[in-house]
CSV table of C-alpha atoms in Angstrom, one decimal:
chain,number,residue,atom,x,y,z
A,1,MET,CA,-17.4,-20.5,-42.8
A,2,ASN,CA,-13.9,-21.4,-43.8
A,3,ILE,CA,-13.3,-24.8,-45.5
A,4,VAL,CA,-9.8,-26.3,-46.1
A,5,CYS,CA,-9.9,-29.1,-48.7
A,6,ARG,CA,-7.1,-31.7,-48.5
A,7,ILE,CA,-6.8,-34.2,-51.3
A,8,ASP,CA,-3.9,-36.2,-50.0
A,9,LYS,CA,-2.6,-37.3,-46.6
A,10,THR,CA,0.6,-35.5,-47.2
A,11,ASP,CA,-1.1,-32.1,-47.3
A,12,THR,CA,-0.3,-30.3,-44.1
A,13,PHE,CA,-1.7,-26.9,-45.0
A,14,LYS,CA,-3.1,-25.0,-42.0
A,15,PRO,CA,-4.3,-21.4,-42.2
A,16,THR,CA,-4.2,-19.2,-39.2
A,17,GLU,CA,-8.0,-18.7,-39.0
A,18,GLN,CA,-10.5,-21.2,-37.6
A,19,VAL,CA,-11.4,-23.7,-40.3
A,20,THR,CA,-13.3,-26.9,-41.0
A,21,TYR,CA,-11.3,-29.6,-42.8
A,22,ILE,CA,-12.7,-31.7,-45.7
A,23,ASP,CA,-10.4,-34.6,-46.4
A,24,PHE,CA,-11.1,-36.3,-49.7
A,25,PHE,CA,-8.7,-39.2,-48.8
A,26,ASP,CA,-10.8,-40.0,-45.7
A,27,PRO,CA,-14.2,-41.7,-46.3
A,28,ASN,CA,-15.3,-40.6,-42.8
A,29,SER,CA,-15.1,-37.0,-44.1
A,30,PHE,CA,-16.2,-37.3,-47.7
A,31,SER,CA,-17.2,-40.4,-49.6
A,32,TYR,CA,-17.1,-40.5,-53.4
A,33,THR,CA,-16.5,-43.0,-56.2
A,34,PHE,CA,-15.0,-41.0,-59.1
A,35,TRP,CA,-11.7,-42.9,-59.1
A,36,ASP,CA,-13.6,-46.2,-59.1
A,37,ASN,CA,-14.6,-45.8,-62.7
A,38,ARG,CA,-13.4,-48.8,-64.7
A,39,ASN,CA,-14.7,-47.8,-68.1
A,40,LYS,CA,-11.7,-47.1,-70.3
A,41,LEU,CA,-11.8,-43.9,-72.5
A,42,PRO,CA,-9.2,-42.9,-75.1
A,43,TYR,CA,-7.2,-40.6,-72.9
A,44,TRP,CA,-6.6,-39.7,-69.2
A,45,TYR,CA,-8.3,-36.8,-67.5
A,46,SER,CA,-6.9,-33.4,-68.1
A,47,GLN,CA,-5.4,-31.7,-65.0
A,48,GLN,CA,-7.7,-28.7,-65.1
A,49,ALA,CA,-10.7,-31.1,-65.3
A,50,ILE,CA,-9.5,-32.9,-62.2
A,51,ASP,CA,-9.1,-29.6,-60.5
A,52,LEU,CA,-12.7,-28.6,-61.5
A,53,LEU,CA,-14.0,-31.9,-60.1
A,54,TYR,CA,-12.3,-31.4,-56.7
A,55,ILE,CA,-13.4,-27.8,-56.6
A,56,SER,CA,-17.0,-28.9,-57.1
A,57,LEU,CA,-16.7,-31.5,-54.4
A,58,GLY,CA,-15.3,-28.9,-52.0
A,59,VAL,CA,-18.2,-26.5,-52.9
A,60,PHE,CA,-20.8,-29.2,-52.3
A,61,ALA,CA,-19.2,-30.1,-49.0
A,62,ALA,CA,-19.3,-26.4,-47.9
A,63,ASP,CA,-22.9,-26.2,-49.0
A,64,ARG,CA,-23.9,-29.2,-46.9
A,65,LEU,CA,-21.9,-28.2,-43.8
A,66,CYS,CA,-22.8,-24.6,-43.5
A,67,LEU,CA,-26.4,-24.1,-42.2
A,68,ARG,CA,-28.3,-21.3,-43.9
A,69,ASN,CA,-30.2,-20.7,-40.6
A,70,ASN,CA,-27.0,-19.4,-39.1
A,71,ALA,CA,-26.5,-16.8,-41.8
A,72,MET,CA,-27.2,-13.1,-40.9
A,73,ASP,CA,-30.3,-13.1,-43.1
A,74,GLY,CA,-31.2,-16.7,-42.6
A,75,TRP,CA,-30.2,-17.6,-46.1
A,76,SER,CA,-27.0,-16.1,-47.8
A,77,ARG,CA,-23.7,-17.4,-46.3
A,78,GLU,CA,-20.1,-16.3,-46.7
A,79,LEU,CA,-17.9,-19.3,-47.7
A,80,LYS,CA,-14.2,-19.3,-48.1
A,81,ILE,CA,-12.6,-22.4,-49.7
A,82,TYR,CA,-8.9,-23.2,-49.5
A,83,ILE,CA,-8.1,-25.8,-52.1
A,84,PRO,CA,-5.0,-27.1,-53.8
A,85,VAL,CA,-5.0,-27.3,-57.7
A,86,LEU,CA,-2.7,-28.7,-60.3
A,87,GLU,CA,-3.1,-25.8,-62.8
A,88,TYR,CA,-2.6,-22.9,-60.4
A,89,ASP,CA,-2.1,-20.2,-63.0
A,90,MET,CA,-5.3,-21.2,-64.8
A,91,TRP,CA,-7.3,-21.0,-61.7
A,92,LYS,CA,-5.9,-17.6,-60.7
A,93,GLN,CA,-7.3,-16.4,-64.1
A,94,ALA,CA,-10.6,-18.2,-63.5
A,95,LYS,CA,-11.2,-17.2,-59.9
A,96,LYS,CA,-13.5,-14.2,-60.4
A,97,THR,CA,-15.7,-16.0,-62.9
A,98,LEU,CA,-15.9,-19.1,-60.6
A,99,GLU,CA,-16.9,-17.0,-57.6
A,100,GLU,CA,-19.5,-15.1,-59.7
A,101,MET,CA,-21.0,-18.2,-61.1
A,102,LEU,CA,-21.3,-20.0,-57.8
A,103,GLY,CA,-22.7,-16.8,-56.2
A,104,PHE,CA,-25.5,-16.8,-58.7
A,105,LEU,CA,-26.1,-20.5,-58.4
A,106,SER,CA,-26.4,-20.7,-54.6
A,107,GLY,CA,-27.1,-17.1,-53.5
A,108,ASP,CA,-24.0,-17.0,-51.3
A,109,LYS,CA,-20.7,-15.2,-51.3
A,110,TRP,CA,-17.9,-17.5,-52.4
A,111,THR,CA,-14.1,-16.8,-52.0
A,112,PHE,CA,-11.5,-19.2,-53.2
A,113,VAL,CA,-7.9,-19.4,-52.1
A,114,PHE,CA,-5.9,-21.7,-54.4
A,115,ARG,CA,-2.5,-23.3,-53.6
A,116,LYS,CA,-0.3,-25.3,-56.0
A,117,ARG,CA,-0.2,-29.1,-55.7
A,118,GLU,CA,1.4,-32.0,-57.5
A,119,GLN,CA,-0.3,-35.2,-58.6
A,120,THR,CA,-1.1,-37.4,-55.7
A,121,GLU,CA,0.1,-41.0,-55.3
A,122,ASN,CA,-3.5,-42.2,-55.7
A,123,GLU,CA,-3.8,-40.3,-59.0
A,124,LYS,CA,-0.5,-41.8,-60.2
A,125,VAL,CA,-1.7,-45.3,-59.3
A,126,LYS,CA,-5.0,-44.9,-61.0
A,127,HIS,CA,-3.3,-43.5,-64.1
A,128,GLU,CA,-0.9,-46.4,-64.3
A,129,LYS,CA,-3.8,-48.9,-63.9
A,130,TRP,CA,-5.6,-47.2,-66.7
A,131,LYS,CA,-2.5,-47.4,-69.0
A,132,LYS,CA,-2.1,-51.1,-68.2
A,133,SER,CA,-5.7,-52.0,-68.6
A,134,LYS,CA,-6.5,-54.4,-71.4
A,135,GLN,CA,-10.1,-53.3,-71.6
A,136,GLN,CA,-11.0,-52.0,-75.1
A,137,GLU,CA,-11.3,-48.2,-75.2
A,138,LYS,CA,-14.5,-46.6,-76.4
A,139,ASP,CA,-14.8,-43.2,-77.9
A,140,TYR,CA,-17.8,-40.9,-77.7
A,141,GLU,CA,-19.0,-38.0,-79.7
A,142,GLN,CA,-21.1,-36.4,-77.0
A,143,LEU,CA,-22.2,-36.7,-73.4
A,144,CYS,CA,-25.6,-36.4,-71.8
A,145,MET,CA,-26.6,-35.8,-68.2
A,146,PHE,CA,-28.8,-38.7,-67.0
A,147,SER,CA,-30.5,-37.9,-63.7
A,148,GLY,CA,-33.4,-40.4,-63.7
A,149,GLY,CA,-35.9,-37.5,-64.1
A,150,LEU,CA,-38.5,-37.1,-66.8
A,151,ASP,CA,-36.6,-34.4,-68.7
A,152,SER,CA,-33.3,-36.4,-68.9
A,153,PHE,CA,-35.3,-39.4,-69.9
A,154,ILE,CA,-36.9,-37.5,-72.8
A,155,GLY,CA,-33.5,-36.0,-73.7
A,156,ALA,CA,-31.9,-39.4,-73.9
A,157,ILE,CA,-34.7,-40.8,-76.1
A,158,ASP,CA,-34.5,-37.9,-78.5
A,159,LEU,CA,-30.7,-38.2,-78.8
A,160,LEU,CA,-30.9,-42.0,-79.5
A,161,GLU,CA,-33.8,-41.6,-81.9
A,162,ASN,CA,-32.5,-38.7,-83.8
A,163,GLU,CA,-28.7,-39.0,-84.0
A,164,ASN,CA,-26.4,-41.7,-84.9
A,165,LYS,CA,-23.7,-40.6,-82.4
A,166,ASN,CA,-22.0,-42.5,-79.6
A,167,THR,CA,-23.4,-40.9,-76.5
A,168,LEU,CA,-22.1,-41.3,-73.0
A,169,PHE,CA,-24.7,-40.9,-70.3
A,170,VAL,CA,-23.5,-39.6,-66.9
A,171,SER,CA,-25.4,-39.9,-63.6
A,172,HIS,CA,-24.8,-38.9,-60.0
A,173,TYR,CA,-26.4,-39.9,-56.8
A,174,GLY,CA,-26.0,-39.2,-53.1
A,175,GLY,CA,-27.5,-40.7,-49.9
A,176,GLY,CA,-31.2,-41.6,-49.6
A,177,LYS,CA,-33.7,-43.1,-51.9
A,178,GLY,CA,-35.2,-41.7,-55.1
A,179,THR,CA,-32.3,-41.3,-57.4
A,180,LYS,CA,-30.1,-44.4,-58.0
A,181,GLU,CA,-32.9,-46.9,-58.3
A,182,PHE,CA,-34.6,-44.9,-61.0
A,183,GLN,CA,-31.3,-44.4,-62.9
A,184,ASP,CA,-30.7,-48.1,-62.7
A,185,ILE,CA,-34.2,-49.0,-64.0
A,186,LEU,CA,-34.0,-46.6,-66.9
A,187,LYS,CA,-30.4,-47.8,-67.8
A,188,VAL,CA,-31.7,-51.3,-68.3
A,189,LYS,CA,-34.7,-50.0,-70.3
A,190,PHE,CA,-32.3,-48.0,-72.6
A,191,ILE,CA,-29.9,-50.9,-73.0
A,192,ASN,CA,-32.7,-53.2,-74.1
A,193,GLN,CA,-34.6,-50.6,-76.3
A,194,TYR,CA,-31.6,-49.2,-78.1
A,195,SER,CA,-29.0,-52.0,-77.9
A,196,LEU,CA,-26.6,-49.9,-75.8
A,197,GLU,CA,-23.8,-51.2,-73.5
A,198,SER,CA,-23.6,-51.0,-69.8
A,199,ARG,CA,-20.4,-48.9,-70.2
A,200,ASP,CA,-22.4,-46.2,-72.0
A,201,PHE,CA,-23.7,-45.2,-68.6
A,202,HIS,CA,-21.4,-43.8,-65.9
A,203,GLN,CA,-22.8,-43.4,-62.5
A,204,TYR,CA,-21.0,-41.6,-59.7
A,205,TYR,CA,-21.6,-41.3,-55.9
A,206,ALA,CA,-20.6,-38.4,-53.7
A,207,LYS,CA,-21.6,-37.6,-50.1
A,208,VAL,CA,-20.5,-35.3,-47.3
A,209,VAL,CA,-20.6,-37.7,-44.3
A,210,SER,CA,-21.6,-35.1,-41.7
A,211,GLY,CA,-23.5,-32.6,-43.9
A,212,VAL,CA,-26.9,-31.6,-42.7
A,213,GLU,CA,-28.0,-28.5,-44.8
A,214,ASP,CA,-30.5,-29.8,-47.3
A,215,THR,CA,-30.9,-26.9,-49.7
A,216,THR,CA,-27.8,-27.9,-51.6
A,217,ARG,CA,-28.2,-25.6,-54.6
A,218,THR,CA,-24.6,-26.5,-55.7
A,219,ARG,CA,-25.3,-30.2,-56.3
A,220,SER,CA,-25.7,-29.6,-60.0
A,221,PHE,CA,-22.3,-28.0,-60.2
A,222,MET,CA,-20.8,-31.2,-58.9
A,223,PHE,CA,-23.0,-33.3,-61.2
A,224,PHE,CA,-21.8,-31.3,-64.3
A,225,SER,CA,-18.2,-31.4,-63.2
A,226,HIS,CA,-18.2,-35.2,-63.1
A,227,ALA,CA,-19.3,-35.2,-66.7
A,228,ILE,CA,-16.9,-32.5,-67.7
A,229,ALA,CA,-14.0,-34.5,-66.2
A,230,VAL,CA,-15.0,-37.5,-68.1
A,231,ALA,CA,-15.4,-35.5,-71.3
A,232,SER,CA,-11.8,-34.3,-70.9
A,233,CYS,CA,-10.7,-37.9,-71.6
A,234,LEU,CA,-11.9,-37.5,-75.2
A,235,LYS,CA,-9.3,-34.8,-76.0
A,236,LYS,CA,-11.6,-33.1,-78.5
A,237,SER,CA,-14.5,-30.6,-78.6
A,238,VAL,CA,-17.7,-32.3,-77.5
A,239,ASP,CA,-21.2,-31.2,-76.4
A,240,LEU,CA,-22.5,-31.9,-72.9
A,241,ILE,CA,-26.2,-32.2,-73.3
A,242,ILE,CA,-28.2,-31.0,-70.3
A,243,PRO,CA,-31.9,-31.8,-70.9
A,244,GLU,CA,-34.2,-29.6,-68.8
A,245,ASN,CA,-37.4,-27.8,-69.7
A,246,GLY,CA,-36.8,-24.1,-70.2
A,247,PHE,CA,-39.7,-23.1,-68.0
A,248,ILE,CA,-38.1,-24.4,-64.8
A,249,SER,CA,-34.7,-23.2,-66.1
A,250,LEU,CA,-36.0,-19.6,-65.8
A,251,ASN,CA,-36.3,-20.2,-62.0
A,252,ILE,CA,-39.2,-17.7,-61.7
A,253,PRO,CA,-40.9,-18.2,-58.3
A,254,SER,CA,-44.7,-18.5,-58.5
A,255,THR,CA,-44.8,-15.9,-55.7
A,256,PHE,CA,-42.1,-14.1,-53.8
A,257,SER,CA,-42.4,-16.7,-51.0
A,258,ARG,CA,-40.9,-19.3,-53.3
A,259,MET,CA,-37.4,-17.7,-53.6
A,260,GLY,CA,-36.0,-20.3,-51.2
A,261,THR,CA,-35.1,-23.9,-51.0
A,262,SER,CA,-37.2,-25.3,-53.9
A,263,SER,CA,-35.8,-22.8,-56.4
A,264,THR,CA,-33.0,-24.0,-58.7
A,265,ARG,CA,-30.8,-22.2,-61.1
A,266,THR,CA,-29.2,-25.3,-62.5
A,267,THR,CA,-29.8,-24.4,-66.2
A,268,HIS,CA,-30.7,-20.7,-65.9
A,269,PRO,CA,-29.3,-18.9,-69.1
A,270,HIS,CA,-27.1,-16.6,-67.0
A,271,TYR,CA,-25.6,-19.5,-65.0
A,272,MET,CA,-25.0,-21.6,-68.2
A,273,SER,CA,-23.3,-18.5,-69.8
A,274,LEU,CA,-21.0,-18.1,-66.8
A,275,PHE,CA,-20.2,-21.8,-66.7
A,276,GLN,CA,-19.3,-21.8,-70.4
A,277,LYS,CA,-17.1,-18.8,-69.8
A,278,LEU,CA,-15.3,-20.7,-67.0
A,279,LEU,CA,-14.7,-23.7,-69.2
A,280,GLU,CA,-13.2,-21.4,-71.9
A,281,ILE,CA,-10.8,-19.8,-69.3
A,282,ILE,CA,-9.5,-23.2,-68.1
A,283,ASP,CA,-9.3,-24.5,-71.6
A,284,ILE,CA,-11.8,-27.4,-71.5
A,285,PRO,CA,-13.4,-27.8,-74.9
A,286,VAL,CA,-16.9,-28.8,-73.7
A,287,ARG,CA,-20.0,-26.9,-75.0
A,288,LEU,CA,-22.9,-26.9,-72.6
A,289,VAL,CA,-26.2,-27.4,-74.5
A,290,ASN,CA,-29.8,-27.5,-73.3
A,291,PRO,CA,-31.9,-28.5,-76.4
A,292,TYR,CA,-35.1,-27.7,-74.5
A,293,GLN,CA,-34.2,-24.2,-73.4
A,294,PHE,CA,-37.3,-22.9,-75.2
A,295,LYS,CA,-39.7,-25.8,-74.5
A,296,THR,CA,-42.1,-26.4,-71.6
A,297,LYS,CA,-42.1,-29.8,-70.0
A,298,GLY,CA,-45.5,-30.5,-71.7
A,299,GLU,CA,-44.0,-29.7,-75.1
A,300,MET,CA,-41.1,-32.0,-74.4
A,301,LEU,CA,-43.5,-34.8,-73.7
A,302,LEU,CA,-45.6,-34.1,-76.8
A,303,GLU,CA,-42.6,-33.9,-79.1
A,304,CYS,CA,-40.7,-36.8,-77.7
A,305,ARG,CA,-39.5,-39.0,-80.6
A,306,ASN,CA,-40.7,-42.3,-79.1
A,307,GLN,CA,-44.1,-41.8,-77.7
A,308,THR,CA,-44.7,-45.4,-76.8
A,309,PHE,CA,-41.5,-45.7,-74.9
A,310,VAL,CA,-42.0,-42.5,-72.9
A,311,LYS,CA,-45.6,-43.4,-72.1
A,312,ASN,CA,-44.7,-46.8,-70.9
A,313,ASN,CA,-41.9,-45.5,-68.6
A,314,LEU,CA,-43.4,-42.4,-67.0
A,315,THR,CA,-43.6,-44.3,-63.7
A,316,ASN,CA,-39.9,-45.2,-63.9
A,317,THR,CA,-38.8,-41.5,-63.8
A,318,MET,CA,-38.4,-39.4,-60.7
A,319,SER,CA,-39.0,-35.6,-60.8
A,320,CYS,CA,-39.5,-34.9,-57.1
A,321,SER,CA,-37.2,-32.5,-55.2
A,322,HIS,CA,-37.4,-34.7,-52.0
A,323,PRO,CA,-38.4,-38.3,-53.1
A,324,ASP,CA,-37.3,-39.9,-49.8
A,325,ILE,CA,-39.2,-37.7,-47.4
A,326,GLY,CA,-41.6,-40.5,-46.8
A,327,ARG,CA,-38.9,-42.1,-44.6
A,328,MET,CA,-40.3,-39.9,-41.8
A,329,GLN,CA,-43.5,-42.0,-42.1
A,330,LYS,CA,-41.5,-45.2,-42.3
A,331,GLU,CA,-42.1,-45.6,-46.0
A,332,THR,CA,-39.7,-48.0,-47.6
A,333,GLU,CA,-40.1,-46.9,-51.3
A,334,ALA,CA,-39.2,-43.5,-52.8
A,335,ARG,CA,-42.1,-41.7,-54.5
A,336,HIS,CA,-43.2,-38.3,-55.6
A,337,CYS,CA,-44.5,-35.9,-52.9
A,338,GLY,CA,-46.9,-34.5,-55.5
A,339,TYR,CA,-46.8,-30.9,-54.2
A,340,CYS,CA,-43.3,-29.5,-54.7
A,341,LEU,CA,-42.8,-27.3,-57.8
A,342,PRO,CA,-41.1,-30.0,-59.9
A,343,CYS,CA,-43.9,-32.5,-59.1
A,344,VAL,CA,-46.6,-29.9,-60.0
A,345,ILE,CA,-44.8,-29.0,-63.3
A,346,ARG,CA,-44.4,-32.7,-64.0
A,347,GLN,CA,-48.2,-33.4,-63.5
A,348,ALA,CA,-49.1,-30.3,-65.5
A,349,ALA,CA,-46.9,-31.6,-68.4
A,350,ILE,CA,-48.4,-35.1,-68.4
A,351,LEU,CA,-51.9,-33.5,-68.5
A,352,ARG,CA,-50.9,-31.2,-71.4
A,353,ALA,CA,-49.6,-34.3,-73.3
A,354,GLY,CA,-52.8,-36.2,-72.7
A,355,MET,CA,-51.0,-39.1,-71.1
A,356,THR,CA,-52.1,-41.4,-68.3
A,357,ASP,CA,-50.1,-40.8,-65.2
A,358,LYS,CA,-49.8,-43.9,-63.0
A,359,SER,CA,-46.9,-42.5,-60.9
A,360,SER,CA,-47.2,-42.7,-57.2
A,361,TYR,CA,-47.7,-39.4,-55.4
A,362,ARG,CA,-47.9,-38.9,-51.7
A,363,ASP,CA,-50.2,-35.9,-51.7
A,364,ASN,CA,-51.0,-34.5,-55.2
A,365,LYS,CA,-54.4,-33.3,-54.0
A,366,PHE,CA,-52.8,-31.0,-51.5
A,367,THR,CA,-54.8,-32.4,-48.6
A,368,GLY,CA,-52.0,-33.9,-46.5
A,369,GLY,CA,-51.1,-31.0,-44.2
A,370,LYS,CA,-49.7,-27.5,-43.8
A,371,VAL,CA,-46.7,-27.8,-46.2
A,372,SER,CA,-48.7,-29.0,-49.2
A,373,ARG,CA,-51.5,-26.5,-48.5
A,374,THR,CA,-49.0,-23.6,-48.3
A,375,ASN,CA,-47.5,-24.7,-51.6
A,376,LEU,CA,-50.9,-24.8,-53.2
A,377,ASN,CA,-51.8,-21.4,-52.0
A,378,SER,CA,-48.5,-20.1,-53.3
A,379,TYR,CA,-49.1,-21.6,-56.7
A,380,LEU,CA,-52.7,-20.2,-56.8
A,381,LEU,CA,-51.5,-16.7,-55.8
A,382,GLY,CA,-48.9,-16.8,-58.5
A,383,ILE,CA,-51.4,-17.8,-61.1
A,384,ARG,CA,-53.7,-15.0,-60.0
A,385,ARG,CA,-50.9,-12.4,-60.2
A,386,PHE,CA,-49.7,-13.7,-63.5
A,387,ASP,CA,-50.1,-11.1,-66.3
A,388,SER,CA,-48.7,-11.9,-69.7
A,389,LYS,CA,-48.3,-8.2,-70.5
A,390,TYR,CA,-45.5,-8.0,-68.0
A,391,ALA,CA,-43.9,-11.4,-68.7
A,392,PHE,CA,-40.9,-9.8,-70.5
A,393,MET,CA,-40.1,-8.2,-67.2
A,394,THR,CA,-40.9,-11.1,-65.0
A,395,ILE,CA,-38.4,-13.4,-66.7
A,396,GLN,CA,-35.6,-11.1,-65.3
A,397,SER,CA,-36.7,-11.7,-61.7
A,398,SER,CA,-34.3,-14.6,-61.1
A,399,GLY,CA,-31.3,-13.4,-63.1
A,400,SER,CA,-30.3,-11.3,-66.0
A,401,ILE,CA,-31.4,-12.4,-69.5
A,402,THR,CA,-29.9,-10.4,-72.4
A,403,ASN,CA,-30.5,-12.6,-75.4
A,404,ASN,CA,-33.6,-14.2,-76.9
A,405,ILE,CA,-35.9,-12.1,-74.6
A,406,MET,CA,-39.0,-12.7,-76.7
A,407,ASP,CA,-38.4,-16.4,-76.9
A,408,TYR,CA,-38.0,-16.6,-73.1
A,409,THR,CA,-41.1,-14.4,-72.6
A,410,ASN,CA,-43.3,-16.6,-74.8
A,411,LEU,CA,-41.9,-19.7,-73.1
A,412,TYR,CA,-42.8,-18.3,-69.7
A,413,ILE,CA,-46.3,-17.5,-70.8
A,414,ARG,CA,-46.8,-21.1,-72.2
A,415,GLY,CA,-45.4,-22.6,-69.0
A,416,MET,CA,-47.6,-20.6,-66.8
A,417,ASN,CA,-50.6,-21.6,-68.9
A,418,GLU,CA,-49.7,-25.3,-68.5
A,419,LEU,CA,-49.5,-24.8,-64.8
A,420,LYS,CA,-52.8,-22.8,-64.7
A,421,THR,CA,-54.6,-25.5,-66.7
A,422,TYR,CA,-53.5,-28.2,-64.3
A,423,LEU,CA,-54.4,-26.3,-61.2
A,424,GLU,CA,-57.8,-25.4,-62.5
A,425,ALA,CA,-58.5,-29.1,-63.4
A,426,LEU,CA,-57.3,-30.2,-60.0
A,427,ASN,CA,-59.6,-27.6,-58.4
A,428,ASP,CA,-62.6,-29.0,-60.4
A,429,GLU,CA,-61.6,-32.5,-59.4
A,430,VAL,CA,-61.4,-31.9,-55.7
């Protein structure tokens, strides 16, 4: 599939081959809120950071528009993106790393064709408004991704309990229920608990209007790119904290049947390494940090620095990979399905931490139908096949790991034991 991204109405670029157009100036094509941000930071966005943001939007659009079922193997697609950039020479240097990084993230073949552009009228207008704004600027020492999930909730608590640093929390949401409402609830909780300000939380929306493919492995690239663009306004080296338990980061399928839609490489060590390399090439001084790279989700819960706060707010976090699937049964509220891998890892972690889980699950007993039973059989098969003697080899199954091999091996063993304990307890219960 060939995608032409156009940022401004004046862009008349038309390649000779058949293409699909994504017009970021047309809300009927792509709807997003990045330029609606009214929180004033010390500087304006760097040009390469704006480029990165638009590239991530284009990638996400392609991911949503191109159906995997139409691929030769029913999964891996070939995607060519034509996109204009402000820093053309930089992106020529970064092209190979960008394509490799996205190929690993989504399992597709990506090709980018860059063309030079100038600042759009909309960007100029927004910049002038920023300069004339009388709102007091606020500086930050670090940023943290804030998804509304349990891991990001724990990550935010630990930062606020442990460090006296101004932290900016960045969220993203799309269509459907199960994301924004949980972010909004937790935002209020944090403001009240830690005397934060509303402007310490940036929340961005982005949606491809006609996109139908729902695997969307590249959503995290867009999520991170929003935060990196914001970080560029600080004009200094900062950390972008990405809190996610290391067990799920390894992206090891419980069986070979789970290599598909539920798998995510968002914080896999190889992906993070490639992303960091990309940022260095395009001269953005942001360091990607996952403080929980060698922690299971259960360990994150056990070691959370405010046990009362995390226990009281478990129900206000959302871990499910498809929280709004209940709309098919005319449910009006988002809730956990109970049987996807993130849901199972969540419940295993809460059991490990010895906490009471009052979260709402649609089918966490795996009795609701074919999908949940298939998932359960997959998990049980994976547990039966698990052999700690070969764990150092298994951790390489989803991507190359060259450093800290024993740390990742031991993490994987502990994560599988958490999962096993939960599934055995569930089997005894039912």
